[in-house]
Coordinates of C-alpha atoms in Angstrom, one line a residue:
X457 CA -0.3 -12.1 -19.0
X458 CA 0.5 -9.1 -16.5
X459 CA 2.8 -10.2 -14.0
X460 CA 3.8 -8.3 -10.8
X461 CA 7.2 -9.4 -9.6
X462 CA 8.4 -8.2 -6.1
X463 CA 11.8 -7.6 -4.5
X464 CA 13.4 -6.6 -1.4
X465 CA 10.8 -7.3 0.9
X466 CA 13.0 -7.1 3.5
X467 CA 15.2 -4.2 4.0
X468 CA 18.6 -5.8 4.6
X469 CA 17.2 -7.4 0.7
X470 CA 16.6 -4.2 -0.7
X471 CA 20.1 -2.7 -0.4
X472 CA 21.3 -6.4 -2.1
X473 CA 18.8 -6.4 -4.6
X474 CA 18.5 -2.6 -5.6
X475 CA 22.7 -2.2 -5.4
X476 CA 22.5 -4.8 -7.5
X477 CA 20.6 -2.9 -10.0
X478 CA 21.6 0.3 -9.4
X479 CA 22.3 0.8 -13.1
X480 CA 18.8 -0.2 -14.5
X481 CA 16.9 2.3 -16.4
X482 CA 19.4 4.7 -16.0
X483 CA 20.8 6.8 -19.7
X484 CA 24.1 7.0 -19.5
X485 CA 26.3 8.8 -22.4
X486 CA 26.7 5.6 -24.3
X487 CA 23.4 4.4 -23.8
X488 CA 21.7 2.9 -27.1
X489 CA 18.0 2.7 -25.6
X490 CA 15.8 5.1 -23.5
X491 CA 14.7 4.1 -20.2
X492 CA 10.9 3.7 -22.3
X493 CA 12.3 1.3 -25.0
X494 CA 14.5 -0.7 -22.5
X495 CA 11.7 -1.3 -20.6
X496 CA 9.4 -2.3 -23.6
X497 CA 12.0 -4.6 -24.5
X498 CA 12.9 -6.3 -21.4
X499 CA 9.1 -6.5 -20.7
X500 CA 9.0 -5.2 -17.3
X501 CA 9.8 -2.0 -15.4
X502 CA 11.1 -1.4 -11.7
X503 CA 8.8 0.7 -9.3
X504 CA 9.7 1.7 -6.1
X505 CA 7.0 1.7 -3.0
X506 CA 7.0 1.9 0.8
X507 CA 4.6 -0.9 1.6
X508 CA 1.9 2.0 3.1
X509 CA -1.2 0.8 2.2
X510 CA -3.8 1.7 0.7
X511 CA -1.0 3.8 -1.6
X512 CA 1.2 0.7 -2.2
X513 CA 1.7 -2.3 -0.6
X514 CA 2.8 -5.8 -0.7
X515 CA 0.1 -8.4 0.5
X516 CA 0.8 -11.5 2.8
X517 CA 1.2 -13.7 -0.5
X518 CA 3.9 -11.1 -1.6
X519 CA 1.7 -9.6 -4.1
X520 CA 2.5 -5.7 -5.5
X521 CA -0.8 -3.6 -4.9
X522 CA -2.6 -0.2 -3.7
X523 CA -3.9 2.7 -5.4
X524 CA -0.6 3.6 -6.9
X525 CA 1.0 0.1 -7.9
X526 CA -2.5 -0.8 -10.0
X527 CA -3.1 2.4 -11.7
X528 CA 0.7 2.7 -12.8
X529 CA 0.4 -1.8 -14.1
X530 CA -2.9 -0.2 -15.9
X531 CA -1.3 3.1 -17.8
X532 CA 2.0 0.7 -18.1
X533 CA 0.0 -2.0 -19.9
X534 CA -1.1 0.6 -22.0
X535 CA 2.3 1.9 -23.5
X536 CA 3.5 -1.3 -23.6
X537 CA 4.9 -2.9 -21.0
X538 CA 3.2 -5.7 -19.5
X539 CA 5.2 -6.7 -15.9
X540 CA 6.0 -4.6 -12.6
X541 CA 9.3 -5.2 -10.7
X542 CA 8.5 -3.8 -7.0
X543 CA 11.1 -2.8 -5.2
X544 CA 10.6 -2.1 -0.9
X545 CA 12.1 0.9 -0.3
X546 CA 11.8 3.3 3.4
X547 CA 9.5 6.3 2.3
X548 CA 12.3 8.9 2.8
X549 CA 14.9 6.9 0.4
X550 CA 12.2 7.1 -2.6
X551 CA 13.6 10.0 -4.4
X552 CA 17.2 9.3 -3.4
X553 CA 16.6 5.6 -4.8
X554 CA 15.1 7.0 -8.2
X555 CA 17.7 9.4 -9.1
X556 CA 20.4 6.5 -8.3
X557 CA 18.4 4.4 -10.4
X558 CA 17.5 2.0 -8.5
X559 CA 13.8 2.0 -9.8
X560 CA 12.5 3.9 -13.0
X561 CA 9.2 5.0 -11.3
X562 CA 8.0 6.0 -7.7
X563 CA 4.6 4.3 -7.8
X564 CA 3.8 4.9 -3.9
X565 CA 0.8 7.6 -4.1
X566 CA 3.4 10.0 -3.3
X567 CA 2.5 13.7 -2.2
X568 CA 3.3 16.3 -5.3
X569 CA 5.0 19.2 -3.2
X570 CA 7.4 21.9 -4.8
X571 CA 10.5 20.7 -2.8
X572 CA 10.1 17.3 -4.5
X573 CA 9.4 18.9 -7.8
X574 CA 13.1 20.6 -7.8
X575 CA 14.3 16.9 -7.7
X576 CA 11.9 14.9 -9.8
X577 CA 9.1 15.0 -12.5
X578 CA 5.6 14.3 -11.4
X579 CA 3.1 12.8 -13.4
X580 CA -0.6 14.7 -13.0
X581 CA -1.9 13.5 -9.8
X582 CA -4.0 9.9 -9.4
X583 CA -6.2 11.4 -6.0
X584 CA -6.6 14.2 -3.6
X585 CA -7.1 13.6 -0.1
X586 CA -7.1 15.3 3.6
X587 CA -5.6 14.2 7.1
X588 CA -6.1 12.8 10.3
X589 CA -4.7 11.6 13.3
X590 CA -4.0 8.2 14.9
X591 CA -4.8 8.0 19.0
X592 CA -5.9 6.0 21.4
X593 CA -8.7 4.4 21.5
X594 CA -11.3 7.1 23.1
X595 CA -8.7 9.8 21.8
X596 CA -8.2 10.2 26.0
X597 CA -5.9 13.3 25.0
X598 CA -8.3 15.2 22.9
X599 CA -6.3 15.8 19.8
X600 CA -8.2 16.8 17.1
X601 CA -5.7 19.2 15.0
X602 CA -2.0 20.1 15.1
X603 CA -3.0 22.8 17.2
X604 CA -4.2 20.8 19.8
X605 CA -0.7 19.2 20.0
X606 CA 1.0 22.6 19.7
X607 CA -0.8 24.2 22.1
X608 CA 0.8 21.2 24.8
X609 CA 4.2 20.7 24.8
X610 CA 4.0 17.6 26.3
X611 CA 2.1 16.0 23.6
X612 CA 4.5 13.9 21.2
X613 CA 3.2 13.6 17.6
X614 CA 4.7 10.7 15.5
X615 CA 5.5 11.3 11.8
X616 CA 6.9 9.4 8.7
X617 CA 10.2 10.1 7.4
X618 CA 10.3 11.5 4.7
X619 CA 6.7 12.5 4.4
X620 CA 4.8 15.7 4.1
X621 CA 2.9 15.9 8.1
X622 CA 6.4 17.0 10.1
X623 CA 6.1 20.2 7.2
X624 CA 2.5 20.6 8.3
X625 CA 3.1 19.9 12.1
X626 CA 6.0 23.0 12.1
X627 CA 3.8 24.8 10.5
X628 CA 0.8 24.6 13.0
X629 CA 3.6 25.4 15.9
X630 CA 4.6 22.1 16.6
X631 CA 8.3 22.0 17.7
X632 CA 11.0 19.7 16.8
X633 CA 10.9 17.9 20.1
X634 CA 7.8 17.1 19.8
X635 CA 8.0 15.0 16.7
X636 CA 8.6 11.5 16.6
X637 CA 10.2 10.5 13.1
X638 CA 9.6 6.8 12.1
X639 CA 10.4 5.2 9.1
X640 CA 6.9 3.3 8.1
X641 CA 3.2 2.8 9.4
X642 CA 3.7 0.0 11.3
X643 CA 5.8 1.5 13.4
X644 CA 3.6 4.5 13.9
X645 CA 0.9 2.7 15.0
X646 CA 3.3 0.9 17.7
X647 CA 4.4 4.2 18.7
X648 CA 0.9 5.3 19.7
X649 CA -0.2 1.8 21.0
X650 CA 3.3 1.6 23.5
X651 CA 2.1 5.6 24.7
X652 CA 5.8 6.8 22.9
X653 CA 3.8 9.0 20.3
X654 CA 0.4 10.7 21.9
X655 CA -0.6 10.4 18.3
X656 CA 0.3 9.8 14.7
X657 CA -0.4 12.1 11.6
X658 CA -0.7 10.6 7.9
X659 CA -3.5 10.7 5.2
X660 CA -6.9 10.1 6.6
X661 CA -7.2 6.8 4.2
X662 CA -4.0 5.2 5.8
X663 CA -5.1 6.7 9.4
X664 CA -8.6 4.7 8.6
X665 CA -6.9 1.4 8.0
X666 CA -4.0 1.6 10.6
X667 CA -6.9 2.0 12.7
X668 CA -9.1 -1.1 11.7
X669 CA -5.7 -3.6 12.0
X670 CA -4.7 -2.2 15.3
X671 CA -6.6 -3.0 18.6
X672 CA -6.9 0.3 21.3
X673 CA -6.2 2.8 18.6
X674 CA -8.9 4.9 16.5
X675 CA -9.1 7.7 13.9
X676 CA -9.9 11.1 14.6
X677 CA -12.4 12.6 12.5
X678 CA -10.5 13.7 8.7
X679 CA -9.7 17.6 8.3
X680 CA -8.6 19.3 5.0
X681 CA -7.0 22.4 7.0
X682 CA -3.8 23.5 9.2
X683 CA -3.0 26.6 10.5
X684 CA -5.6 28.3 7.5
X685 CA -4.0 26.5 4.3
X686 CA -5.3 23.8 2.6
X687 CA -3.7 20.8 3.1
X688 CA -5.6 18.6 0.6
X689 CA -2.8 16.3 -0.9
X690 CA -2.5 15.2 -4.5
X691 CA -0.7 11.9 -5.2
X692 CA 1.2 11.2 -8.7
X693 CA 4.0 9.1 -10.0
X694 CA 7.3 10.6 -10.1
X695 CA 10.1 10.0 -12.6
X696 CA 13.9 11.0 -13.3
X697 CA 13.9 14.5 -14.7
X698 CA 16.1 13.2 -18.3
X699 CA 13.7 10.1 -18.6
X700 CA 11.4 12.2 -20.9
X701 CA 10.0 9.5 -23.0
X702 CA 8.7 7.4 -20.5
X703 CA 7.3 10.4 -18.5
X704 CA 5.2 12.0 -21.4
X705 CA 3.9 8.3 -22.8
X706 CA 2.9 7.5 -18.9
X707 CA 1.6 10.8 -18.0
X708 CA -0.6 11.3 -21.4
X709 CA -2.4 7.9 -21.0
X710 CA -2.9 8.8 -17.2
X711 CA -4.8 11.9 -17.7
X712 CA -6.4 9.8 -20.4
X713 CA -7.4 7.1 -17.5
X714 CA -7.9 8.9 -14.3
X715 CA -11.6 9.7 -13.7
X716 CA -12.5 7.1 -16.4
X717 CA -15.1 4.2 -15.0
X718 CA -12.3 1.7 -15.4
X719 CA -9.9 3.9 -12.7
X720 CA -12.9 4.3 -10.3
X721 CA -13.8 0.4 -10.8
X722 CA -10.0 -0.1 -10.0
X723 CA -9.5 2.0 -7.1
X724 CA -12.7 2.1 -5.4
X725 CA -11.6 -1.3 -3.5
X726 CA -8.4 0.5 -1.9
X727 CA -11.2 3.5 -0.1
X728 CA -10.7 6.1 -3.4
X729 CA -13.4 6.5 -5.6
X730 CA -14.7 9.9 -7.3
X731 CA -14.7 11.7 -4.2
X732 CA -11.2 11.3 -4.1
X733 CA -10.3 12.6 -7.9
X734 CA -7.8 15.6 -7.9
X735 CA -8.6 19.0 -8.3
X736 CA -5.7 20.4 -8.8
X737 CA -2.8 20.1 -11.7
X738 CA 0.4 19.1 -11.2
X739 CA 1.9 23.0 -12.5
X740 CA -0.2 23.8 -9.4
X741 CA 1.4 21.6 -6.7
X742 CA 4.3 22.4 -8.1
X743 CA 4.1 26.3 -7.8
X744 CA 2.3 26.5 -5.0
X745 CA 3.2 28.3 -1.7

């Protein structure tokens, strides 16, 4: 039976619990196994996630879940391996936690960019979505695009260490001061509920349900565009460069599985579905710009 198993659900527990394991998965020159067959053998594999739902998440009852989490326990099951170790980790530590080997696989719906494909290996993408903002409730400010909050310097826009929107936000003309960098979602949407942040950027599906679990906040309508470039983001799974095996067994039954009935069935509940199926490959994201 699948089981998902989580750890560190506290921070102050993830550096116990992940220090503790920094060596897992990991080749090292004497190593008898690959990260695939350890993994196979032991029965379980660690992931790494940033509790931002509806990416990945842990629910009240401590349960591993989102778009991310069940797609990767569904291609995982598939090559073999039957459990899921999650392991809490701040957004912006994700690829520094990977490549220390703390976890094997980023399963957080993670945004495939070209400065993160110098430093890991990206499966083909899971979704494609666009943006929006979180403000007050009314939007009393008018903020509708970057541009609204770079054309007003006394605008503060709060964004997620780590991710993709602080890129987007310079970009559009937004300067330095006026970025508020928080590690997680929760603590955007207190941000812009306290009046520190006149508004906080992240995908329009997290924007959607930050919105519906926090009272005087709302979403602005979704946009696919900033400054004239697309800024339609694909999410994968990323993995250590030298863990070859384990990327090419995950990433052939992926393509395999995304767009099938049995993904939209399974991710349809989390606000994907096909109109959120990529449209671009991963050689793309990776090249693009």
């Amino acid at each position: 039976m699948k089981r998902t198993i989580l750890k560190g659900l506290g921070l102050a527990a993830v550096v116990a619990v992940v220090g503790a394991a920094a060596n897992v998965g990991s080749i090292g020159p004497a190593a008898a196994q690959s990260t695939l067959e350890k993994a196979r053998e032991q029965g379980y594999i660690r992931v790494g996630f940033a509790n931002e739902a509806p990416y990945g998440y842990a629910t009240p009852s401590g349960e591993l879940t989102g778009e991310a989490p069940e797609v990767a326990k569904a291609v995982l099951e598939k090559i073999g391996i039957g459990e899921v170790d999650g392991v809490l980790t701040e957004f912006g530590s994700l690829i520094p936690g990977l490549k220390a080997g703390r976890f094997d696989i980023i399963a957080a719906g993670m945004f495939i960019t070209p400065q993160r494909c110098e430093q890991v290996q990206f499966s083909e993408p899971s979704y494609g979505i666009g943006q929006a903002f979180l403000v007050a409730e009314g939007n009393p400010k008018g903020i509708e695009t970057y541009q609204t909050i770079a054309d007003n310097a006394d605008l503060k826009l709060a964004v997620m260490a780590g991710a993709v929107e602080a890129g987007y936000a310079r970009n559009a003309g937004v300067s330095d001061g006026q970025l508020v960098i928080l590690p997680d979602q929760a603590s955007l949407a207190s941000a812009v509920k306290a009046g520190r942040a006149d508004a906080a950027a992240l995908t329009a599906l997290s924007i959607k349900q930050m919105a519906e679990r926090n009272e005087g906040v709302e979403s602005t309508a979704p946009f696919a565009e900033v400054a004239g470039e697309s800024v339609m983001g694909h999410g994968g799974f990323a993995f250590r460069p030298e863990d070859t095996e384990l990327y090419e067994a995950f990433n052939e039954e992926l393509k395999n599985f995304v767009g099938s009935e049995e993904h939209i069935e399974l991710v349809t509940p989390f606000g994907f579905g096909e109109g959120f199926l990529p449209t671009m490959t991963t050689e793309e994201l990776c090249s693009a710009g």
